[in-house]
Amino acid sequence: MVVFVESAVMEDHNLDQSTSFLAIKDKLMTFKEGKDDLTDKIDFIICLGGDGTLLYASHLFQQSVPPVMAFHLGSLGFLTPFQFDNFQEQVTNVLEGNAALTLRSRLRCIVVKKGDLNKSVNKEDKSRKPPTTLLVLNEVVVDRGPSPFLSNIDLFLDGKHITSVQGDGLIVSTPTGSTAYAVAAGASMIHPSVPAIMVTPICPHSLSFRPIVVPAGVELKISVSSDSRNTSWVSFDGRNRQELLHGDSLRVTTSIYPVPSICSQDQITDWFDSLAECLHWNVRKRQKHLDELTDLTHSSSDDTLDSIDVEHLTLDSEREG
C-alpha cells in the first residue's frame, strides 16, 4: 500500500516528535497542489478535518474522484460523518466493503472571456488560451465584488434568457451546496442524491425573486448585462476568484464526475443527523399537553385569587384606619 500525504505534513515539526510517525515517515509519498496529478494514483481518500478539507480534496481531483472517507475534526462537520475516536475500526470496516456511498454531484464551470470568443473563429491561433474550467462541489458564486453598485447579471437556461438579476449576486449550487451559502441566502435544503441545480439570488432588489431548482441536465449561462454599471466577480467553492468583464460569460452544467462520499450509516440517516446536529433543524421547545396546561392554569388562578384577597384586606384596613 502506498500512502500519499501533503508536503506540508512532512514539514510539521510537531509530528517529528512522534515516534509512531517517524517509524513510517520514510514510507510516505508526498504531493503538492497544482503540481502533481493524482488522478490515476489514488484509490481511497481519508479526510481529517472539516467541510473545507473535503472541498479541498474535491478540488484536487478535477476528473474522477476516489471514494472519500471524511472524519470530523473541524468546527461544523456537515459533510464529515465519521468520528475519529475509533478510526481504526471504522477504516477497517470500510476497506472490507461494509459501507454505503452518496454520490455528491459537482458543477462543471467554464469561464469564457470575450476575447476567447473572437479568437475561437480562428482555431489555428496558437495565442488562444483555453477557457478556465473548474469542478465545484458546493457552489459557484457571482457577486458585485468591491463595487457599491447593484450587480446586473443576465441568466440563461439552455440558451433561453430567463431573467436579469439585480442585487448583490447569484449562487448556483449543487444539492450538497444547498446547505452551505445557499441556505444562508434563503434557499431550500436538497438531499445530495437529488439530481438538481439550485439557483439562489443574493439580496435581490425584488420581493418576488425566490430561489429556484432546475433539472441537473440543463446548461446555465451567466453574463454581465450590457447596461450594467459595474463588472462582476466569480468564485468557485470560495477559491480561484476572478473578475467577469462585460462580454465574458460563465457556463455551468452538472459534471459527469461526482464525489463518492462514504456514509457512516446510510444516505438518509447521515443527512438528517447532520441537519439536526449541525444546523439544529426544526429544534424548538415541545408543546405542552393540555393536561399540563390545565394544571398550570388552576395553580396560577388560585395564586392570583389569593393575592387579590390579600390586597383587598390591606386596602380595607387602611380605609378603616
PDB file of C-alpha atoms in Angstrom:
ATOM      1  CA  MET A   1       0.000   0.000   0.000  1.00  0.00           C
ATOM      2  CA  VAL A   2       1.305   3.445  -0.976  1.00  0.00           C
ATOM      3  CA  VAL A   3       0.153   6.395   1.151  1.00  0.00           C
ATOM      4  CA  PHE A   4       0.246   9.978  -0.168  1.00  0.00           C
ATOM      5  CA  VAL A   5       0.211  12.987   2.166  1.00  0.00           C
ATOM      6  CA  GLU A   6       0.565  16.703   1.559  1.00  0.00           C
ATOM      7  CA  SER A   7       4.121  18.026   1.522  1.00  0.00           C
ATOM      8  CA  ALA A   8       3.228  20.251   4.493  1.00  0.00           C
ATOM      9  CA  VAL A   9       2.719  17.137   6.644  1.00  0.00           C
ATOM     10  CA  MET A  10       6.345  16.126   6.239  1.00  0.00           C
ATOM     11  CA  GLU A  11       7.433  19.604   7.347  1.00  0.00           C
ATOM     12  CA  ASP A  12       5.323  19.614  10.529  1.00  0.00           C
ATOM     13  CA  HIS A  13       7.761  19.816  13.472  1.00  0.00           C
ATOM     14  CA  ASN A  14       5.126  18.556  15.912  1.00  0.00           C
ATOM     15  CA  LEU A  15       4.924  15.247  14.043  1.00  0.00           C
ATOM     16  CA  ASP A  16       8.700  14.842  14.231  1.00  0.00           C
ATOM     17  CA  GLN A  17       8.295  14.367  17.978  1.00  0.00           C
ATOM     18  CA  SER A  18       6.034  11.355  17.441  1.00  0.00           C
ATOM     19  CA  THR A  19       7.837   8.017  17.378  1.00  0.00           C
ATOM     20  CA  SER A  20       4.906   6.425  15.538  1.00  0.00           C
ATOM     21  CA  PHE A  21       5.185   8.974  12.718  1.00  0.00           C
ATOM     22  CA  LEU A  22       8.974   8.694  12.472  1.00  0.00           C
ATOM     23  CA  ALA A  23       8.619   4.948  12.019  1.00  0.00           C
ATOM     24  CA  ILE A  24       6.602   5.390   8.800  1.00  0.00           C
ATOM     25  CA  LYS A  25       7.840   8.785   7.591  1.00  0.00           C
ATOM     26  CA  ASP A  26      10.231   7.358   5.001  1.00  0.00           C
ATOM     27  CA  LYS A  27       7.464   5.206   3.515  1.00  0.00           C
ATOM     28  CA  LEU A  28       5.133   8.116   2.768  1.00  0.00           C
ATOM     29  CA  MET A  29       4.787   9.761  -0.656  1.00  0.00           C
ATOM     30  CA  THR A  30       4.079  13.492  -0.981  1.00  0.00           C
ATOM     31  CA  PHE A  31       2.189  15.735  -3.392  1.00  0.00           C
ATOM     32  CA  LYS A  32       1.702  19.457  -3.962  1.00  0.00           C
ATOM     33  CA  GLU A  33      -1.489  21.134  -5.110  1.00  0.00           C
ATOM     34  CA  GLY A  34      -1.327  22.309  -8.701  1.00  0.00           C
ATOM     35  CA  LYS A  35       1.884  20.416  -9.453  1.00  0.00           C
ATOM     36  CA  ASP A  36       1.156  16.710  -9.023  1.00  0.00           C
ATOM     37  CA  ASP A  37      -1.600  14.888 -10.891  1.00  0.00           C
ATOM     38  CA  LEU A  38      -3.213  12.363  -8.547  1.00  0.00           C
ATOM     39  CA  THR A  39      -5.944  11.190 -10.896  1.00  0.00           C
ATOM     40  CA  ASP A  40      -4.587   7.682 -11.567  1.00  0.00           C
ATOM     41  CA  LYS A  41      -2.560   7.270  -8.380  1.00  0.00           C
ATOM     42  CA  ILE A  42      -5.166   7.295  -5.605  1.00  0.00           C
ATOM     43  CA  ASP A  43      -7.795   4.635  -4.880  1.00  0.00           C
ATOM     44  CA  PHE A  44      -9.066   5.794  -1.500  1.00  0.00           C
ATOM     45  CA  ILE A  45      -9.121   9.187   0.275  1.00  0.00           C
ATOM     46  CA  ILE A  46      -9.240   9.834   4.028  1.00  0.00           C
ATOM     47  CA  CYS A  47     -10.009  13.418   5.074  1.00  0.00           C
ATOM     48  CA  LEU A  48      -9.115  14.605   8.564  1.00  0.00           C
ATOM     49  CA  GLY A  49     -10.699  17.987   9.251  1.00  0.00           C
ATOM     50  CA  GLY A  50     -13.892  19.850   8.496  1.00  0.00           C
ATOM     51  CA  ASP A  51     -16.050  20.516   5.453  1.00  0.00           C
ATOM     52  CA  GLY A  52     -13.317  22.658   3.918  1.00  0.00           C
ATOM     53  CA  THR A  53     -10.973  19.673   3.866  1.00  0.00           C
ATOM     54  CA  LEU A  54     -13.470  17.700   1.802  1.00  0.00           C
ATOM     55  CA  LEU A  55     -13.873  20.661  -0.578  1.00  0.00           C
ATOM     56  CA  TYR A  56     -10.094  20.791  -0.909  1.00  0.00           C
ATOM     57  CA  ALA A  57      -9.977  17.079  -1.745  1.00  0.00           C
ATOM     58  CA  SER A  58     -12.647  17.621  -4.400  1.00  0.00           C
ATOM     59  CA  HIS A  59     -10.582  20.469  -5.853  1.00  0.00           C
ATOM     60  CA  LEU A  60      -7.517  18.219  -6.156  1.00  0.00           C
ATOM     61  CA  PHE A  61      -9.395  15.814  -8.425  1.00  0.00           C
ATOM     62  CA  GLN A  62     -10.785  17.671 -11.424  1.00  0.00           C
ATOM     63  CA  GLN A  63     -11.889  14.439 -13.075  1.00  0.00           C
ATOM     64  CA  SER A  64     -12.836  11.146 -11.426  1.00  0.00           C
ATOM     65  CA  VAL A  65     -12.648  11.097  -7.627  1.00  0.00           C
ATOM     66  CA  PRO A  66     -11.856   8.024  -5.482  1.00  0.00           C
ATOM     67  CA  PRO A  67     -14.188   7.199  -2.569  1.00  0.00           C
ATOM     68  CA  VAL A  68     -13.803   9.692   0.274  1.00  0.00           C
ATOM     69  CA  MET A  69     -13.988   8.843   3.971  1.00  0.00           C
ATOM     70  CA  ALA A  70     -14.290  12.101   5.938  1.00  0.00           C
ATOM     71  CA  PHE A  71     -13.555  12.268   9.673  1.00  0.00           C
ATOM     72  CA  HIS A  72     -14.954  15.116  11.754  1.00  0.00           C
ATOM     73  CA  LEU A  73     -12.056  17.116  13.210  1.00  0.00           C
ATOM     74  CA  GLY A  74     -13.255  20.595  12.246  1.00  0.00           C
ATOM     75  CA  SER A  75     -15.851  23.006  13.587  1.00  0.00           C
ATOM     76  CA  LEU A  76     -19.129  22.309  11.732  1.00  0.00           C
ATOM     77  CA  GLY A  77     -18.672  18.916  10.087  1.00  0.00           C
ATOM     78  CA  PHE A  78     -21.815  18.761   7.966  1.00  0.00           C
ATOM     79  CA  LEU A  79     -20.017  16.704   5.301  1.00  0.00           C
ATOM     80  CA  THR A  80     -17.835  14.679   7.688  1.00  0.00           C
ATOM     81  CA  PRO A  81     -19.973  11.934   9.246  1.00  0.00           C
ATOM     82  CA  PHE A  82     -17.219   9.823  10.856  1.00  0.00           C
ATOM     83  CA  GLN A  83     -15.982  10.380  14.407  1.00  0.00           C
ATOM     84  CA  PHE A  84     -12.251   9.935  14.987  1.00  0.00           C
ATOM     85  CA  ASP A  85     -12.490   8.093  18.321  1.00  0.00           C
ATOM     86  CA  ASN A  86     -12.479   4.575  16.844  1.00  0.00           C
ATOM     87  CA  PHE A  87     -10.984   5.386  13.428  1.00  0.00           C
ATOM     88  CA  GLN A  88      -9.086   2.093  13.074  1.00  0.00           C
ATOM     89  CA  GLU A  89     -12.227   0.001  13.405  1.00  0.00           C
ATOM     90  CA  GLN A  90     -14.168   2.253  11.020  1.00  0.00           C
ATOM     91  CA  VAL A  91     -11.452   2.302   8.341  1.00  0.00           C
ATOM     92  CA  THR A  92     -11.140  -1.500   8.502  1.00  0.00           C
ATOM     93  CA  ASN A  93     -14.894  -1.856   8.193  1.00  0.00           C
ATOM     94  CA  VAL A  94     -14.931   0.358   5.071  1.00  0.00           C
ATOM     95  CA  LEU A  95     -11.970  -1.406   3.465  1.00  0.00           C
ATOM     96  CA  GLU A  96     -13.807  -4.694   3.910  1.00  0.00           C
ATOM     97  CA  GLY A  97     -16.639  -3.286   1.801  1.00  0.00           C
ATOM     98  CA  ASN A  98     -19.170  -2.645   4.559  1.00  0.00           C
ATOM     99  CA  ALA A  99     -20.171   0.868   3.560  1.00  0.00           C
ATOM    100  CA  ALA A 100     -22.741   2.813   1.563  1.00  0.00           C
ATOM    101  CA  LEU A 101     -21.946   5.678  -0.800  1.00  0.00           C
ATOM    102  CA  THR A 102     -23.535   9.032  -1.503  1.00  0.00           C
ATOM    103  CA  LEU A 103     -22.686  10.312  -4.966  1.00  0.00           C
ATOM    104  CA  ARG A 104     -22.394  14.061  -4.485  1.00  0.00           C
ATOM    105  CA  SER A 105     -22.807  15.798  -7.843  1.00  0.00           C
ATOM    106  CA  ARG A 106     -20.436  18.576  -8.880  1.00  0.00           C
ATOM    107  CA  LEU A 107     -20.826  21.521 -11.220  1.00  0.00           C
ATOM    108  CA  ARG A 108     -18.637  21.990 -14.278  1.00  0.00           C
ATOM    109  CA  CYS A 109     -17.928  25.699 -14.605  1.00  0.00           C
ATOM    110  CA  ILE A 110     -16.381  27.256 -17.703  1.00  0.00           C
ATOM    111  CA  VAL A 111     -15.355  30.917 -17.827  1.00  0.00           C
ATOM    112  CA  VAL A 112     -15.401  32.195 -21.403  1.00  0.00           C
ATOM    113  CA  LYS A 113     -13.694  35.537 -21.947  1.00  0.00           C
ATOM    114  CA  LYS A 114     -14.882  37.954 -24.615  1.00  0.00           C
ATOM    115  CA  GLY A 115     -11.524  37.793 -26.372  1.00  0.00           C
ATOM    116  CA  ASP A 116     -11.649  33.992 -26.434  1.00  0.00           C
ATOM    117  CA  LEU A 117     -14.906  34.116 -28.376  1.00  0.00           C
ATOM    118  CA  ASN A 118     -13.319  36.307 -31.040  1.00  0.00           C
ATOM    119  CA  LYS A 119     -10.283  34.046 -31.315  1.00  0.00           C
ATOM    120  CA  SER A 120     -12.377  30.884 -31.493  1.00  0.00           C
ATOM    121  CA  VAL A 121     -13.165  31.732 -35.101  1.00  0.00           C
ATOM    122  CA  ASN A 122      -9.541  31.044 -35.954  1.00  0.00           C
ATOM    123  CA  LYS A 123      -8.901  27.639 -34.356  1.00  0.00           C
ATOM    124  CA  GLU A 124      -5.277  27.616 -35.517  1.00  0.00           C
ATOM    125  CA  ASP A 125      -4.453  30.724 -33.495  1.00  0.00           C
ATOM    126  CA  LYS A 126      -1.761  29.488 -31.076  1.00  0.00           C
ATOM    127  CA  SER A 127      -2.124  32.535 -28.825  1.00  0.00           C
ATOM    128  CA  ARG A 128      -5.647  31.483 -27.878  1.00  0.00           C
ATOM    129  CA  LYS A 129      -5.776  30.216 -24.286  1.00  0.00           C
ATOM    130  CA  PRO A 130      -8.247  27.507 -23.310  1.00  0.00           C
ATOM    131  CA  PRO A 131     -11.142  28.760 -21.148  1.00  0.00           C
ATOM    132  CA  THR A 132     -10.950  28.296 -17.378  1.00  0.00           C
ATOM    133  CA  THR A 133     -12.702  25.054 -16.409  1.00  0.00           C
ATOM    134  CA  LEU A 134     -13.269  24.054 -12.786  1.00  0.00           C
ATOM    135  CA  LEU A 135     -15.395  21.495 -10.957  1.00  0.00           C
ATOM    136  CA  VAL A 136     -17.061  22.609  -7.727  1.00  0.00           C
ATOM    137  CA  LEU A 137     -18.723  20.556  -5.012  1.00  0.00           C
ATOM    138  CA  ASN A 138     -20.664  23.298  -3.203  1.00  0.00           C
ATOM    139  CA  GLU A 139     -21.327  26.325  -5.363  1.00  0.00           C
ATOM    140  CA  VAL A 140     -20.153  28.907  -7.846  1.00  0.00           C
ATOM    141  CA  VAL A 141     -20.887  32.484  -6.753  1.00  0.00           C
ATOM    142  CA  VAL A 142     -21.175  35.566  -8.958  1.00  0.00           C
ATOM    143  CA  ASP A 143     -21.233  38.807  -6.964  1.00  0.00           C
ATOM    144  CA  ARG A 144     -20.631  42.551  -7.264  1.00  0.00           C
ATOM    145  CA  GLY A 145     -17.210  42.377  -5.634  1.00  0.00           C
ATOM    146  CA  PRO A 146     -15.917  45.694  -4.245  1.00  0.00           C
ATOM    147  CA  SER A 147     -18.347  47.796  -6.289  1.00  0.00           C
ATOM    148  CA  PRO A 148     -21.030  49.793  -4.402  1.00  0.00           C
ATOM    149  CA  PHE A 149     -23.492  49.324  -7.304  1.00  0.00           C
ATOM    150  CA  LEU A 150     -26.012  46.525  -7.730  1.00  0.00           C
ATOM    151  CA  SER A 151     -24.988  43.545  -9.789  1.00  0.00           C
ATOM    152  CA  ASN A 152     -26.838  43.362 -13.084  1.00  0.00           C
ATOM    153  CA  ILE A 153     -26.493  39.804 -14.339  1.00  0.00           C
ATOM    154  CA  ASP A 154     -28.261  38.018 -17.191  1.00  0.00           C
ATOM    155  CA  LEU A 155     -29.256  34.397 -16.592  1.00  0.00           C
ATOM    156  CA  PHE A 156     -29.850  31.962 -19.460  1.00  0.00           C
ATOM    157  CA  LEU A 157     -31.093  28.363 -19.307  1.00  0.00           C
ATOM    158  CA  ASP A 158     -30.309  26.178 -22.327  1.00  0.00           C
ATOM    159  CA  GLY A 159     -29.819  29.319 -24.387  1.00  0.00           C
ATOM    160  CA  LYS A 160     -33.069  30.991 -23.340  1.00  0.00           C
ATOM    161  CA  HIS A 161     -32.956  34.211 -21.350  1.00  0.00           C
ATOM    162  CA  ILE A 162     -34.701  33.520 -18.028  1.00  0.00           C
ATOM    163  CA  THR A 163     -34.220  36.712 -16.035  1.00  0.00           C
ATOM    164  CA  SER A 164     -31.859  39.520 -15.099  1.00  0.00           C
ATOM    165  CA  VAL A 165     -30.557  39.524 -11.545  1.00  0.00           C
ATOM    166  CA  GLN A 166     -30.368  42.885  -9.794  1.00  0.00           C
ATOM    167  CA  GLY A 167     -28.885  42.556  -6.335  1.00  0.00           C
ATOM    168  CA  ASP A 168     -25.662  41.507  -4.654  1.00  0.00           C
ATOM    169  CA  GLY A 169     -25.206  38.467  -6.861  1.00  0.00           C
ATOM    170  CA  LEU A 170     -26.196  34.895  -7.647  1.00  0.00           C
ATOM    171  CA  ILE A 171     -25.396  31.473  -6.176  1.00  0.00           C
ATOM    172  CA  VAL A 172     -25.508  28.369  -8.357  1.00  0.00           C
ATOM    173  CA  SER A 173     -25.158  25.345  -6.116  1.00  0.00           C
ATOM    174  CA  THR A 174     -25.301  21.581  -6.078  1.00  0.00           C
ATOM    175  CA  PRO A 175     -27.651  19.748  -3.704  1.00  0.00           C
ATOM    176  CA  THR A 176     -24.622  19.321  -1.425  1.00  0.00           C
ATOM    177  CA  GLY A 177     -24.066  23.091  -1.543  1.00  0.00           C
ATOM    178  CA  SER A 178     -27.715  23.834  -0.822  1.00  0.00           C
ATOM    179  CA  THR A 179     -26.926  23.565   2.907  1.00  0.00           C
ATOM    180  CA  ALA A 180     -23.968  25.968   2.634  1.00  0.00           C
ATOM    181  CA  TYR A 181     -24.040  29.564   1.311  1.00  0.00           C
ATOM    182  CA  ALA A 182     -27.372  28.965  -0.441  1.00  0.00           C
ATOM    183  CA  VAL A 183     -29.329  28.127   2.703  1.00  0.00           C
ATOM    184  CA  ALA A 184     -27.909  31.247   4.374  1.00  0.00           C
ATOM    185  CA  ALA A 185     -29.355  33.228   1.436  1.00  0.00           C
ATOM    186  CA  GLY A 186     -32.813  31.712   1.901  1.00  0.00           C
ATOM    187  CA  ALA A 187     -32.716  28.603  -0.297  1.00  0.00           C
ATOM    188  CA  SER A 188     -34.269  25.244   0.473  1.00  0.00           C
ATOM    189  CA  MET A 189     -32.151  22.267   1.525  1.00  0.00           C
ATOM    190  CA  ILE A 190     -31.890  19.453  -1.024  1.00  0.00           C
ATOM    191  CA  HIS A 191     -30.718  15.914  -0.328  1.00  0.00           C
ATOM    192  CA  PRO A 192     -27.422  15.262  -2.173  1.00  0.00           C
ATOM    193  CA  SER A 193     -28.903  12.321  -4.085  1.00  0.00           C
ATOM    194  CA  VAL A 194     -31.461  14.547  -5.843  1.00  0.00           C
ATOM    195  CA  PRO A 195     -30.370  15.397  -9.426  1.00  0.00           C
ATOM    196  CA  ALA A 196     -30.814  19.154  -9.463  1.00  0.00           C
ATOM    197  CA  ILE A 197     -29.158  22.567  -9.574  1.00  0.00           C
ATOM    198  CA  MET A 198     -30.144  25.313  -7.135  1.00  0.00           C
ATOM    199  CA  VAL A 199     -30.201  28.955  -8.294  1.00  0.00           C
ATOM    200  CA  THR A 200     -30.328  31.450  -5.420  1.00  0.00           C
ATOM    201  CA  PRO A 201     -30.167  35.268  -5.616  1.00  0.00           C
ATOM    202  CA  ILE A 202     -28.106  37.164  -3.036  1.00  0.00           C
ATOM    203  CA  CYS A 203     -30.091  40.064  -1.547  1.00  0.00           C
ATOM    204  CA  PRO A 204     -32.182  40.644  -4.705  1.00  0.00           C
ATOM    205  CA  HIS A 205     -33.757  44.074  -5.118  1.00  0.00           C
ATOM    206  CA  SER A 206     -37.144  42.401  -5.595  1.00  0.00           C
ATOM    207  CA  LEU A 207     -39.595  40.917  -3.124  1.00  0.00           C
ATOM    208  CA  SER A 208     -40.693  38.214  -5.574  1.00  0.00           C
ATOM    209  CA  PHE A 209     -37.311  36.778  -6.612  1.00  0.00           C
ATOM    210  CA  ARG A 210     -37.244  33.438  -4.830  1.00  0.00           C
ATOM    211  CA  PRO A 211     -34.656  30.633  -5.188  1.00  0.00           C
ATOM    212  CA  ILE A 212     -35.431  28.054  -7.877  1.00  0.00           C
ATOM    213  CA  VAL A 213     -34.461  24.453  -8.566  1.00  0.00           C
ATOM    214  CA  VAL A 214     -33.765  23.357 -12.150  1.00  0.00           C
ATOM    215  CA  PRO A 215     -33.039  19.901 -13.600  1.00  0.00           C
ATOM    216  CA  ALA A 216     -29.476  18.633 -13.388  1.00  0.00           C
ATOM    217  CA  GLY A 217     -29.230  18.212 -17.159  1.00  0.00           C
ATOM    218  CA  VAL A 218     -29.578  21.871 -18.155  1.00  0.00           C
ATOM    219  CA  GLU A 219     -26.847  24.369 -19.029  1.00  0.00           C
ATOM    220  CA  LEU A 220     -26.863  27.723 -17.260  1.00  0.00           C
ATOM    221  CA  LYS A 221     -25.152  30.744 -18.734  1.00  0.00           C
ATOM    222  CA  ILE A 222     -24.414  33.806 -16.613  1.00  0.00           C
ATOM    223  CA  SER A 223     -23.097  37.055 -18.049  1.00  0.00           C
ATOM    224  CA  VAL A 224     -22.761  40.690 -17.066  1.00  0.00           C
ATOM    225  CA  SER A 225     -25.627  42.715 -18.557  1.00  0.00           C
ATOM    226  CA  SER A 226     -24.600  45.112 -21.285  1.00  0.00           C
ATOM    227  CA  ASP A 227     -26.060  48.070 -19.370  1.00  0.00           C
ATOM    228  CA  SER A 228     -24.563  47.067 -16.016  1.00  0.00           C
ATOM    229  CA  ARG A 229     -22.773  49.894 -14.188  1.00  0.00           C
ATOM    230  CA  ASN A 230     -20.013  47.581 -12.988  1.00  0.00           C
ATOM    231  CA  THR A 231     -18.355  44.223 -13.602  1.00  0.00           C
ATOM    232  CA  SER A 232     -18.911  41.071 -11.551  1.00  0.00           C
ATOM    233  CA  TRP A 233     -16.666  38.648  -9.704  1.00  0.00           C
ATOM    234  CA  VAL A 234     -16.873  34.866  -9.637  1.00  0.00           C
ATOM    235  CA  SER A 235     -15.501  32.326  -7.152  1.00  0.00           C
ATOM    236  CA  PHE A 236     -15.562  28.522  -7.152  1.00  0.00           C
ATOM    237  CA  ASP A 237     -16.094  26.872  -3.764  1.00  0.00           C
ATOM    238  CA  GLY A 238     -14.538  30.014  -2.327  1.00  0.00           C
ATOM    239  CA  ARG A 239     -11.404  29.704  -4.481  1.00  0.00           C
ATOM    240  CA  ASN A 240      -9.946  30.971  -7.764  1.00  0.00           C
ATOM    241  CA  ARG A 241     -11.733  34.316  -7.543  1.00  0.00           C
ATOM    242  CA  GLN A 242     -11.626  36.292 -10.790  1.00  0.00           C
ATOM    243  CA  GLU A 243     -13.378  39.194 -12.497  1.00  0.00           C
ATOM    244  CA  LEU A 244     -16.107  38.852 -15.126  1.00  0.00           C
ATOM    245  CA  LEU A 245     -15.979  41.767 -17.551  1.00  0.00           C
ATOM    246  CA  HIS A 246     -18.647  42.912 -19.970  1.00  0.00           C
ATOM    247  CA  GLY A 247     -18.836  40.301 -22.708  1.00  0.00           C
ATOM    248  CA  ASP A 248     -17.484  37.495 -20.505  1.00  0.00           C
ATOM    249  CA  SER A 249     -19.722  34.595 -19.557  1.00  0.00           C
ATOM    250  CA  LEU A 250     -19.874  31.702 -17.121  1.00  0.00           C
ATOM    251  CA  ARG A 251     -21.342  28.387 -18.261  1.00  0.00           C
ATOM    252  CA  VAL A 252     -22.472  25.880 -15.642  1.00  0.00           C
ATOM    253  CA  THR A 253     -23.547  22.258 -16.130  1.00  0.00           C
ATOM    254  CA  THR A 254     -23.630  19.164 -13.964  1.00  0.00           C
ATOM    255  CA  SER A 255     -20.303  17.333 -14.157  1.00  0.00           C
ATOM    256  CA  ILE A 256     -20.040  13.654 -15.045  1.00  0.00           C
ATOM    257  CA  TYR A 257     -17.561  13.265 -12.177  1.00  0.00           C
ATOM    258  CA  PRO A 258     -19.333  13.223  -8.775  1.00  0.00           C
ATOM    259  CA  VAL A 259     -17.654  12.847  -5.387  1.00  0.00           C
ATOM    260  CA  PRO A 260     -18.365   9.373  -3.927  1.00  0.00           C
ATOM    261  CA  SER A 261     -18.719  10.145  -0.236  1.00  0.00           C
ATOM    262  CA  ILE A 262     -18.703   7.159   2.142  1.00  0.00           C
ATOM    263  CA  CYS A 263     -21.612   7.091   4.588  1.00  0.00           C
ATOM    264  CA  SER A 264     -21.224   6.472   8.287  1.00  0.00           C
ATOM    265  CA  GLN A 265     -24.651   4.782   8.375  1.00  0.00           C
ATOM    266  CA  ASP A 266     -26.648   5.371   5.177  1.00  0.00           C
ATOM    267  CA  GLN A 267     -27.636   8.197   2.813  1.00  0.00           C
ATOM    268  CA  ILE A 268     -30.787   9.225   4.654  1.00  0.00           C
ATOM    269  CA  THR A 269     -29.621   8.846   8.264  1.00  0.00           C
ATOM    270  CA  ASP A 270     -26.341  10.692   7.715  1.00  0.00           C
ATOM    271  CA  TRP A 271     -28.067  13.659   6.090  1.00  0.00           C
ATOM    272  CA  PHE A 272     -30.783  14.112   8.699  1.00  0.00           C
ATOM    273  CA  ASP A 273     -28.261  13.623  11.522  1.00  0.00           C
ATOM    274  CA  SER A 274     -26.192  16.449  10.014  1.00  0.00           C
ATOM    275  CA  LEU A 275     -29.277  18.676   9.740  1.00  0.00           C
ATOM    276  CA  ALA A 276     -30.105  18.069  13.392  1.00  0.00           C
ATOM    277  CA  GLU A 277     -26.602  18.240  14.871  1.00  0.00           C
ATOM    278  CA  CYS A 278     -25.012  20.961  12.737  1.00  0.00           C
ATOM    279  CA  LEU A 279     -27.925  23.213  11.731  1.00  0.00           C
ATOM    280  CA  HIS A 280     -30.334  22.333  14.593  1.00  0.00           C
ATOM    281  CA  TRP A 281     -33.061  21.833  12.014  1.00  0.00           C
ATOM    282  CA  ASN A 282     -36.600  22.144  13.421  1.00  0.00           C
ATOM    283  CA  VAL A 283     -35.396  22.445  17.006  1.00  0.00           C
ATOM    284  CA  ARG A 284     -37.957  24.040  19.325  1.00  0.00           C
ATOM    285  CA  LYS A 285     -39.426  23.582  22.768  1.00  0.00           C
ATOM    286  CA  ARG A 286     -42.020  20.821  22.975  1.00  0.00           C
ATOM    287  CA  GLN A 287     -45.641  21.913  23.038  1.00  0.00           C
ATOM    288  CA  LYS A 288     -47.187  21.037  26.376  1.00  0.00           C
ATOM    289  CA  HIS A 289     -50.104  18.636  26.686  1.00  0.00           C
ATOM    290  CA  LEU A 290     -53.488  20.134  27.546  1.00  0.00           C
ATOM    291  CA  ASP A 291     -53.469  18.373  30.932  1.00  0.00           C
ATOM    292  CA  GLU A 292     -50.222  20.117  31.817  1.00  0.00           C
ATOM    293  CA  LEU A 293     -51.667  23.472  30.778  1.00  0.00           C
ATOM    294  CA  THR A 294     -54.824  22.833  32.832  1.00  0.00           C
ATOM    295  CA  ASP A 295     -52.766  22.122  35.961  1.00  0.00           C
ATOM    296  CA  LEU A 296     -50.734  25.275  35.433  1.00  0.00           C
ATOM    297  CA  THR A 297     -53.892  27.337  34.837  1.00  0.00           C
ATOM    298  CA  HIS A 298     -55.528  26.098  38.040  1.00  0.00           C
ATOM    299  CA  SER A 299     -52.387  26.767  40.029  1.00  0.00           C
ATOM    300  CA  SER A 300     -51.971  30.233  38.582  1.00  0.00           C
ATOM    301  CA  SER A 301     -55.676  31.051  39.154  1.00  0.00           C
ATOM    302  CA  ASP A 302     -55.523  30.070  42.828  1.00  0.00           C
ATOM    303  CA  ASP A 303     -52.379  32.086  43.391  1.00  0.00           C
ATOM    304  CA  THR A 304     -53.926  35.078  41.676  1.00  0.00           C
ATOM    305  CA  LEU A 305     -57.124  34.923  43.756  1.00  0.00           C
ATOM    306  CA  ASP A 306     -55.163  34.653  47.000  1.00  0.00           C
ATOM    307  CA  SER A 307     -53.071  37.643  46.095  1.00  0.00           C
ATOM    308  CA  ILE A 308     -56.209  39.635  45.225  1.00  0.00           C
ATOM    309  CA  ASP A 309     -57.793  38.796  48.618  1.00  0.00           C
ATOM    310  CA  VAL A 310     -54.671  39.942  50.464  1.00  0.00           C
ATOM    311  CA  GLU A 311     -54.654  43.221  48.534  1.00  0.00           C
ATOM    312  CA  HIS A 312     -58.358  43.840  49.347  1.00  0.00           C
ATOM    313  CA  LEU A 313     -57.811  43.154  53.056  1.00  0.00           C
ATOM    314  CA  THR A 314     -54.910  45.574  53.094  1.00  0.00           C
ATOM    315  CA  LEU A 315     -56.935  48.300  51.395  1.00  0.00           C
ATOM    316  CA  ASP A 316     -59.913  47.780  53.747  1.00  0.00           C
ATOM    317  CA  SER A 317     -57.641  48.052  56.796  1.00  0.00           C
ATOM    318  CA  GLU A 318     -56.145  51.303  55.529  1.00  0.00           C
ATOM    319  CA  ARG A 319     -59.610  52.803  54.995  1.00  0.00           C
ATOM    320  CA  GLU A 320     -60.790  51.835  58.465  1.00  0.00           C
ATOM    321  CA  GLY A 321     -57.660  53.365  59.939  1.00  0.00           C
TER     322      GLY A 321
END
